[in-house]
Short mmCIF file of C-alpha atoms in Angstrom, two decimals:
data_model
loop_
_atom_site.label_atom_id
_atom_site.label_comp_id
_atom_site.label_asym_id
_atom_site.label_seq_id
_atom_site.Cartn_x
_atom_site.Cartn_y
_atom_site.Cartn_z
CA MET A 122 -108.90 47.66 0.77
CA LYS A 123 -107.02 50.73 1.96
CA ILE A 124 -105.77 50.82 5.51
CA LYS A 125 -107.04 53.94 7.24
CA ASN A 126 -105.51 55.67 10.25
CA GLN A 127 -103.08 52.79 10.96
CA GLN A 128 -100.24 55.02 12.05
CA LYS A 129 -101.26 55.87 15.58
CA LYS A 130 -102.67 52.38 16.25
CA ILE A 131 -99.51 50.53 15.26
CA VAL A 132 -97.16 52.94 16.92
CA GLU A 133 -98.98 52.71 20.26
CA ALA A 134 -99.22 48.98 20.09
CA LEU A 135 -95.55 48.45 19.30
CA LYS A 136 -94.46 51.06 21.84
CA SER A 137 -96.42 49.25 24.62
CA PHE A 138 -94.91 45.88 23.57
CA ALA A 139 -91.38 47.24 23.71
CA GLU A 140 -91.87 48.96 27.04
CA LEU A 141 -92.88 45.67 28.59
CA LYS A 142 -89.51 44.33 27.50
CA GLY A 143 -87.68 47.15 29.22
CA ILE A 144 -86.76 49.04 25.99
CA THR A 145 -86.23 52.78 26.43
CA LYS A 146 -88.25 55.39 24.53
CA GLU A 147 -85.15 56.39 22.49
CA GLU A 148 -84.49 52.75 21.55
CA ILE A 149 -88.14 52.20 20.58
CA LYS A 150 -88.04 55.22 18.25
CA LYS A 151 -84.80 53.99 16.65
CA LEU A 152 -86.07 50.41 16.19
CA LEU A 153 -89.43 51.58 14.72
CA GLU A 154 -87.68 53.81 12.27
CA GLU A 155 -85.36 50.97 11.23
CA SER A 156 -88.36 48.66 10.83
CA PHE A 157 -90.30 51.09 8.61
CA GLN A 158 -87.13 51.78 6.56
CA LYS A 159 -86.74 48.06 5.75
CA ALA A 160 -90.46 47.56 5.11
CA LEU A 161 -90.59 50.59 2.78
CA ASN A 162 -87.50 49.33 0.88
CA LYS A 163 -89.38 46.06 0.33
CA GLU A 164 -92.59 47.85 -0.61
CA TYR A 165 -90.80 49.87 -3.27
CA GLU A 166 -88.15 47.32 -4.14
CA ASN A 167 -88.85 47.68 -7.84
CA ASP A 168 -87.55 51.25 -7.61
CA LEU A 169 -84.23 50.16 -6.09
CA GLU A 170 -82.83 48.40 -9.17
CA ASN A 171 -79.53 49.69 -10.45
CA LYS A 172 -81.03 50.59 -13.80
CA GLU A 173 -83.22 53.28 -12.26
CA VAL A 174 -82.35 56.83 -13.15
CA MET A 175 -83.25 57.92 -9.63
CA LEU A 176 -82.53 55.85 -6.51
CA PRO A 177 -85.17 56.24 -3.72
CA LEU A 178 -84.31 56.38 0.02
CA PHE A 179 -86.56 57.22 2.94
CA ASP A 180 -86.32 59.80 5.69
CA ILE A 181 -88.45 58.59 8.57
CA SER A 182 -89.45 60.52 11.68
CA ILE A 183 -91.71 59.05 14.37
CA ASN A 184 -93.37 60.95 17.18
CA LEU A 185 -94.11 58.36 19.89
CA ASP A 186 -96.18 60.73 22.05
CA GLU A 187 -98.55 61.64 19.20
CA GLY A 188 -98.32 58.35 17.34
CA LYS A 189 -97.40 60.09 14.15
CA ILE A 190 -95.13 58.83 11.39
CA SER A 191 -93.65 61.24 8.88
CA ILE A 192 -92.02 59.72 5.80
CA LYS A 193 -90.33 61.45 2.94
CA ARG A 194 -89.04 59.61 -0.10
CA LYS A 195 -85.61 60.93 -0.92
CA TRP A 196 -84.77 60.49 -4.64
CA ILE A 197 -81.15 60.72 -5.64
CA LEU A 198 -80.30 61.28 -9.30
CA THR A 199 -77.91 58.52 -10.39
CA ASP A 200 -78.01 59.13 -14.19
CA LYS A 201 -78.94 61.96 -16.59
CA ILE A 202 -82.14 61.91 -18.58
CA ILE A 203 -81.68 62.00 -22.33
CA SER A 204 -85.12 63.03 -23.52
CA GLU A 205 -88.47 64.32 -22.41
CA GLU A 206 -90.05 61.06 -23.57
CA GLU A 207 -87.89 59.04 -21.25
CA ILE A 208 -88.74 61.39 -18.36
CA ASN A 209 -92.48 60.79 -18.97
CA ILE A 210 -91.95 57.02 -19.05
CA LYS A 211 -90.07 57.17 -15.78
CA LYS A 212 -92.70 59.38 -14.24
CA ASN A 213 -95.51 57.07 -15.14
CA ILE A 214 -93.80 53.85 -14.00
CA ASN A 215 -92.56 55.14 -10.65
CA ASN A 216 -95.34 57.60 -9.93
CA LEU A 217 -92.88 60.30 -8.94
CA ASN A 218 -95.55 62.94 -8.74
CA LEU A 219 -93.09 65.63 -9.72
CA GLU A 220 -94.68 69.05 -10.07
CA ASN A 221 -93.16 69.46 -13.50
CA LEU A 222 -90.56 67.94 -15.71
CA ASN A 223 -88.24 70.88 -15.14
CA VAL A 224 -87.57 69.72 -11.59
CA LEU A 225 -86.00 66.57 -12.84
CA GLU A 226 -84.37 68.19 -15.84
CA ASN A 227 -82.56 70.73 -13.66
CA LEU A 228 -81.10 68.18 -11.27
CA LYS A 229 -77.47 67.17 -11.41
CA ILE A 230 -75.90 63.79 -10.61
CA ASP A 231 -76.20 63.04 -6.85
CA ASP A 232 -78.82 65.78 -6.39
CA TYR A 233 -81.92 64.73 -4.50
CA TYR A 234 -85.61 65.43 -4.50
CA PHE A 235 -88.10 64.82 -1.58
CA GLU A 236 -91.48 63.25 -2.06
CA ASP A 237 -94.06 62.88 0.78
CA ILE A 238 -95.31 59.28 1.39
CA ASP A 239 -98.79 58.69 2.78
CA LEU A 240 -98.87 55.34 4.59
CA ASN A 241 -102.68 55.32 4.41
CA ALA A 242 -102.31 55.09 0.63
CA ILE A 243 -100.69 51.64 0.93
CA GLU A 244 -103.42 49.29 -0.23
CA HIS A 245 -102.65 46.06 1.69
CA ASP A 246 -102.32 45.16 5.35
CA GLY A 247 -99.31 42.92 4.74
CA PHE A 248 -97.10 46.03 4.93
CA PHE A 249 -98.03 46.78 8.58
CA LEU A 250 -97.77 43.09 9.54
CA TYR A 251 -94.25 43.08 8.09
CA VAL A 252 -93.38 46.20 10.11
CA LYS A 253 -94.65 44.49 13.25
CA GLN A 254 -92.61 41.36 12.48
CA LEU A 255 -89.45 43.39 11.88
CA PHE A 256 -89.96 45.45 15.03
CA THR A 257 -90.66 42.38 17.20
CA GLN A 258 -87.41 40.77 15.97
CA LYS A 259 -85.49 43.94 16.68
CA VAL A 260 -86.91 44.21 20.19
CA SER A 261 -85.97 40.58 20.88
CA GLU A 262 -82.40 41.26 19.78
CA ALA A 263 -82.24 44.43 21.91
CA GLU A 264 -83.68 42.52 24.89
CA LYS A 265 -80.94 39.87 24.55
CA VAL A 266 -78.24 42.57 24.49
CA LYS A 267 -79.74 44.02 27.70
CA ILE A 268 -79.72 40.62 29.40
CA TYR A 269 -76.10 40.09 28.36
CA GLU A 270 -75.00 43.48 29.60
CA LYS A 271 -76.92 42.99 32.89
CA PHE A 272 -75.64 39.50 33.67
CA ILE A 273 -72.12 39.55 32.31
CA ASP A 274 -70.90 40.48 35.82
CA TYR A 275 -72.72 37.45 37.23
CA LYS A 276 -70.48 35.07 35.28
CA ASP A 277 -68.54 32.79 37.66
CA GLN A 278 -70.83 33.71 40.54
CA ILE A 279 -73.68 31.89 42.24
CA VAL A 280 -77.32 33.07 42.41
CA LYS A 281 -80.36 31.65 44.10
CA ALA A 282 -83.02 30.99 41.49
CA LYS A 283 -86.53 29.55 41.37
CA VAL A 284 -87.33 26.32 39.50
CA GLU A 285 -89.98 27.25 36.91
CA LYS A 286 -89.91 24.19 34.64
CA VAL A 287 -88.74 20.63 34.97
CA ALA A 288 -88.06 19.01 31.59
CA LEU A 289 -86.62 15.63 30.66
CA THR A 290 -83.11 16.95 30.04
CA HIS A 291 -82.98 20.28 31.84
CA TYR A 292 -84.43 22.77 34.30
CA LEU A 293 -85.53 26.29 33.58
CA LEU A 294 -85.09 28.68 36.47
CA SER A 295 -86.02 32.33 36.98
CA TYR A 296 -83.86 35.02 38.47
CA GLN A 297 -84.79 38.71 38.38
CA ASP A 298 -87.39 37.97 35.68
CA ASN A 299 -84.78 36.30 33.49
CA VAL A 300 -84.48 32.61 32.47
CA ILE A 301 -81.53 30.44 33.53
CA PHE A 302 -80.88 27.18 31.77
CA LEU A 303 -79.59 24.31 33.85
CA SER A 304 -78.84 21.08 32.05
CA LYS A 305 -79.38 17.90 34.08
CA ARG A 306 -75.93 16.90 32.94
CA GLU A 307 -74.72 19.81 35.08
CA THR A 308 -76.38 18.51 38.21
CA SER A 309 -75.63 15.61 40.54
CA LYS A 310 -77.69 12.53 41.08
CA LEU A 311 -78.89 14.04 44.34
CA ASP A 312 -80.27 17.12 42.61
CA GLN A 313 -83.91 16.20 42.17
CA PHE A 314 -85.77 19.53 41.97
CA LYS A 315 -89.45 20.30 41.58
CA PHE A 316 -91.41 23.36 40.46
CA GLY A 317 -91.13 26.21 42.99
CA ASP A 318 -87.84 25.04 44.61
CA PHE A 319 -85.22 27.73 45.25
CA VAL A 320 -81.66 26.49 44.51
CA TYR A 321 -78.22 27.97 44.13
CA VAL A 322 -76.59 27.66 40.73
CA TYR A 323 -73.18 28.68 39.38
CA ILE A 324 -73.33 30.91 36.29
CA THR A 325 -70.91 29.49 33.70
CA LYS A 326 -71.84 31.46 30.56
CA ILE A 327 -73.80 34.47 29.37
CA GLU A 328 -74.59 34.23 25.68
CA LYS A 329 -75.13 37.42 23.65
CA SER A 330 -77.63 35.67 21.45
CA SER A 331 -79.66 32.54 21.93
CA ARG A 332 -82.89 31.12 20.76
CA ASP A 333 -83.73 30.05 24.33
CA ALA A 334 -82.16 31.09 27.64
CA GLN A 335 -78.99 33.19 27.46
CA ILE A 336 -77.89 32.45 31.04
CA ILE A 337 -76.28 29.02 31.43
CA ALA A 338 -75.71 27.53 34.85
CA SER A 339 -74.12 24.49 36.56
CA ARG A 340 -74.24 22.77 39.93
CA LYS A 341 -71.55 20.27 38.90
CA ASN A 342 -68.68 22.66 38.37
CA LYS A 343 -66.06 22.58 41.15
CA GLU A 344 -66.16 26.35 41.43
CA PHE A 345 -69.74 25.98 42.60
CA ILE A 346 -68.34 24.53 45.81
CA VAL A 347 -65.91 27.41 46.20
CA LYS A 348 -68.68 29.93 45.86
CA LEU A 349 -70.83 28.13 48.41
CA LEU A 350 -67.91 28.20 50.83
CA GLU A 351 -67.43 31.94 50.26
CA LYS A 352 -71.14 32.54 50.88
CA GLU A 353 -71.26 30.55 54.11
CA ILE A 354 -67.78 30.94 55.62
CA GLU A 355 -66.64 34.48 56.41
CA ASP A 356 -62.94 33.58 56.54
CA VAL A 357 -63.12 32.07 53.05
CA ALA A 358 -64.88 35.16 51.69
CA ASP A 359 -62.22 37.40 53.26
CA ASN A 360 -59.44 35.18 51.80
CA VAL A 361 -58.13 34.34 55.24
CA ILE A 362 -58.80 30.75 54.34
CA ARG A 363 -57.89 29.71 50.83
CA VAL A 364 -59.22 26.77 48.83
CA GLU A 365 -56.09 25.17 47.44
CA LYS A 366 -57.60 22.26 45.54
CA ILE A 367 -60.90 20.49 45.02
CA ALA A 368 -61.66 16.94 43.76
CA ARG A 369 -65.32 16.09 43.31
CA GLN A 370 -67.56 13.30 42.24
CA PRO A 371 -70.92 15.12 42.15
CA GLY A 372 -73.62 13.38 44.23
CA PHE A 373 -71.08 11.24 46.07
CA LYS A 374 -68.22 13.11 47.69
CA THR A 375 -66.06 16.23 47.53
CA LYS A 376 -62.60 16.61 48.99
CA ILE A 377 -61.21 20.10 49.59
CA ILE A 378 -57.68 21.12 50.55
CA VAL A 379 -57.66 24.43 52.50
CA SER A 380 -54.94 26.63 53.98
CA SER A 381 -54.89 29.67 56.23
CA SER A 382 -52.97 32.89 55.79
CA LEU A 383 -53.07 33.51 59.61
CA GLU A 384 -51.27 31.16 62.02
CA GLU A 385 -54.05 31.47 64.62
CA VAL A 386 -56.86 30.50 62.28
CA ASP A 387 -57.53 26.76 61.79
CA PRO A 388 -58.76 26.38 58.20
CA VAL A 389 -60.44 23.00 58.79
CA GLY A 390 -62.18 23.96 61.99
CA SER A 391 -63.27 27.30 60.59
CA ILE A 392 -65.11 25.66 57.72
CA ILE A 393 -66.63 22.75 59.66
CA GLY A 394 -67.51 24.61 62.80
CA VAL A 395 -68.42 23.18 66.18
CA LYS A 396 -70.22 19.92 65.56
CA GLY A 397 -70.26 20.68 61.84
CA GLN A 398 -72.70 23.57 62.17
CA LYS A 399 -70.89 25.82 59.63
CA ILE A 400 -70.64 23.27 56.85
CA ARG A 401 -74.11 21.92 57.35
CA PRO A 402 -75.84 24.56 55.05
CA ILE A 403 -73.43 23.62 52.27
CA ILE A 404 -74.13 19.90 52.69
CA ASP A 405 -77.90 20.66 52.69
CA GLU A 406 -77.56 22.70 49.48
CA LEU A 407 -75.70 19.76 47.89
CA ARG A 408 -78.59 17.44 49.01
CA GLY A 409 -76.43 15.47 51.37
CA GLU A 410 -73.26 15.12 49.30
CA ARG A 411 -70.37 14.14 51.61
CA ILE A 412 -67.50 16.57 52.04
CA ASP A 413 -63.95 16.08 53.39
CA ILE A 414 -62.10 19.20 54.51
CA ILE A 415 -58.33 18.70 54.52
CA GLU A 416 -55.57 21.00 55.72
CA TYR A 417 -52.87 21.89 53.22
CA SER A 418 -49.27 20.66 53.56
CA LYS A 419 -46.27 21.26 51.41
CA ASP A 420 -45.11 17.76 52.28
CA ILE A 421 -46.72 15.46 49.66
CA ASP A 422 -46.63 12.46 52.01
CA ILE A 423 -48.43 14.38 54.77
CA GLN A 424 -50.86 15.79 52.27
CA ILE A 425 -51.75 12.32 51.00
CA ALA A 426 -52.09 11.00 54.54
CA ARG A 427 -54.50 13.77 55.39
CA ALA A 428 -56.41 13.43 52.17
CA VAL A 429 -57.26 9.72 52.49
CA ILE A 430 -59.65 10.37 55.36
CA PRO A 431 -61.72 8.66 56.65
CA GLY A 432 -59.13 6.01 55.81
CA LYS A 433 -55.60 5.97 57.32
CA ILE A 434 -52.25 5.01 55.93
CA ILE A 435 -49.04 4.15 57.77
CA GLY A 436 -46.51 4.80 55.03
CA THR A 437 -45.77 5.77 51.43
CA LYS A 438 -43.27 4.88 48.76
CA LYS A 439 -42.40 7.17 45.90
CA VAL A 440 -42.15 5.15 42.73
CA SER A 441 -41.76 8.22 40.46
CA ASP A 442 -42.72 11.85 40.43
CA GLU A 443 -46.13 10.77 39.13
CA LYS A 444 -46.73 7.59 41.15
CA TYR A 445 -46.86 6.66 44.85
CA ILE A 446 -47.64 3.43 46.75
CA LEU A 447 -49.68 3.86 49.91
CA VAL A 448 -49.36 1.34 52.70
CA THR A 449 -52.20 0.82 55.18
CA GLU A 450 -53.20 -1.56 57.91
CA GLU A 451 -55.55 -4.41 56.89
CA LYS A 452 -58.46 -2.91 58.82
CA ASP A 453 -58.11 0.43 57.02
CA PHE A 454 -57.64 -0.92 53.51
CA LEU A 455 -61.31 -0.64 52.39
CA SER A 456 -61.80 2.78 53.93
CA VAL A 457 -58.75 4.09 52.13
CA LEU A 458 -60.09 2.76 48.80
CA GLY A 459 -63.66 3.88 49.44
CA LYS A 460 -66.78 2.41 47.88
CA SER A 461 -65.96 1.42 44.24
CA GLY A 462 -62.49 2.98 44.77
CA LEU A 463 -64.02 6.44 44.86
CA ASN A 464 -62.05 7.68 47.87
CA ILE A 465 -58.63 6.93 46.48
CA LYS A 466 -59.61 8.22 43.04
CA LEU A 467 -60.54 11.57 44.56
CA VAL A 468 -57.26 11.65 46.53
CA ALA A 469 -55.31 10.89 43.35
CA ASN A 470 -57.14 13.76 41.63
CA LEU A 471 -56.53 16.04 44.57
CA VAL A 472 -52.78 15.53 44.77
CA ASP A 473 -52.43 14.89 41.01
CA LYS A 474 -50.59 11.56 41.41
CA LYS A 475 -51.20 7.93 40.50
CA LEU A 476 -51.82 6.02 43.73
CA ASP A 477 -51.58 2.29 44.46
CA VAL A 478 -52.81 1.06 47.81
CA LYS A 479 -51.30 -2.04 49.56
CA THR A 480 -51.85 -3.46 53.00
CA LYS A 481 -48.84 -3.79 55.25
CA LYS A 482 -48.92 -7.53 54.72
CA MET A 483 -48.93 -7.12 50.93
CA ALA A 484 -46.06 -4.63 51.07
CA ASP A 485 -44.01 -6.96 53.23
CA GLU A 486 -44.63 -9.96 50.95
CA GLU A 487 -43.66 -7.89 47.89
CA LYS A 488 -40.71 -6.48 49.74
CA VAL A 489 -41.89 -2.92 49.17
CA SER A 490 -39.76 -0.58 51.20
CA TYR A 491 -41.61 2.45 52.46
CA HIS A 492 -41.14 5.18 55.03
CA ARG A 493 -43.68 5.46 57.80
CA ILE A 494 -45.89 8.50 57.95
CA VAL A 495 -45.79 10.52 61.12
CA ILE A 496 -48.50 13.13 61.17
CA PRO A 497 -46.98 16.22 62.83
CA THR A 498 -48.75 17.79 65.80
CA ALA A 499 -48.38 20.86 63.64
CA TYR A 500 -48.81 23.86 65.89
CA GLN A 501 -47.62 24.31 69.43
CA ASN A 502 -50.25 27.02 69.97
CA ARG A 503 -53.05 24.94 68.45
CA SER A 504 -55.30 25.71 71.43
CA ASN A 505 -55.28 29.38 70.37
CA ARG A 506 -56.54 28.70 66.85
CA LYS A 507 -60.07 29.87 66.16
CA ASN A 508 -63.37 28.11 65.37
CA PHE A 509 -62.60 24.61 66.54
CA SER A 510 -64.11 22.18 69.03
CA LYS A 511 -62.77 22.86 72.54
CA ILE A 512 -62.34 19.17 73.33
CA VAL A 513 -60.10 18.72 70.24
CA ASP A 514 -58.05 21.83 71.09
CA GLU A 515 -57.31 20.62 74.59
CA ASN A 516 -56.26 17.14 73.47
CA TYR A 517 -54.82 17.86 70.06
CA ASP A 518 -51.33 16.38 70.57
CA GLU A 519 -52.64 13.12 71.89
CA ASN A 520 -55.67 12.88 69.61
CA TYR A 521 -54.70 13.67 66.07
CA ASP A 522 -56.76 10.74 64.84
CA LEU A 523 -59.88 12.41 66.22
CA LEU A 524 -58.99 15.59 64.41
CA GLU A 525 -58.81 13.73 61.13
CA ASP A 526 -62.11 12.13 61.85
CA LEU A 527 -63.69 15.52 62.39
CA ALA A 528 -62.12 16.77 59.19
CA SER A 529 -64.16 14.29 57.30
CA ILE A 530 -67.83 15.27 57.31
CA GLU A 531 -68.57 11.71 56.08
CA GLU A 532 -69.27 10.66 59.66
CA TYR A 533 -70.93 13.95 60.53
CA ASP A 534 -73.97 12.55 62.31
CA ASP A 535 -71.84 10.32 64.52
CA TYR A 536 -69.43 12.99 65.82
CA ASP A 537 -71.13 13.37 69.24
CA GLN A 538 -71.22 9.60 69.77
CA GLU A 539 -67.57 9.36 68.75
CA LEU A 540 -66.62 12.04 71.26
CA ASP A 541 -68.54 10.29 73.97
CA LYS A 542 -66.74 6.99 73.27
CA ARG A 543 -63.26 8.49 73.31
CA TYR A 544 -63.69 10.81 76.29
#
């Protein structure tokens, strides 16, 4: 059965489909012409064999506003005809519809001849279905290119996206009408999301082509923490406070070493805030993951002593450039190690050293010589530093232990009680 008046119908349908995908009018025209070109080549593939005297191509013009398709078959002479009989055979087989044999006889090699093609004369609907399939594929490819170009600047940034699907191994989130893929392997054990939740994710990759989501995200990446700090803490965003190093066990604890480019700005206090109010949104976003904020020191011994919070050490021994022994009082031994040794593992990662912890009694029995750690009072003008609890500022020299307690958000909920006890 012949297909009548298909041109306008198919053009309008495909145009509407592409517009929904955000494809411009110029792109739609180009993709439609490419689709018809490939479909026509397949329709007339018997004419494309190398043995043909004339090779057919197609000039295609599509008017989207009127829904019209104009197609001319462009024949290029690739070989000379020897006899009138052969011309007649070729004419009959390929249905050239030449006005007379002289047209072909007078052509030279590489000359061409145009023949109008009527799409309504194509006697099966498979042709138009194939055009639709080709066009849909091309639109999908164009859409992926648009997503890539749009989101490439989002790489290594965080966005707040909505959970649209919870699967066994991953989440699918939506952001600006685009799909973000978040593998559950890139989340912590505390990240238990449900449909409709809004969560921050760190964009790790934008793929140019993908069968599924092109935007790949993580909540496990350490840079995720940096971006959350930049979002919540103005001094971090302005690079007044720098994140020097991060060690993280997602879902358990994160330790962060920070420094300040301005003498008067306290990096630890600026991030924690009075009674932890500044860091609370970050902890909430991490679903309660504990965070230790540690001030940077060039002195490796001081840096280690600060990093073991909430534990405390009294001395260190350098065994080699890669290994240190830490000495602690008996009462602080377990807090230095942390549950399942997690605290000391994070410290080792943070300072990039192998660390062995011994109590003072163990060190004495093993005759381990060590030098005692004296935490410096650091800044004579500490009371002028910004964004820190007034009570700590006023008593800093005498109460460095309290400062270190505050630097560990691990005991966040007990800060007020601890202040009451000590003052």
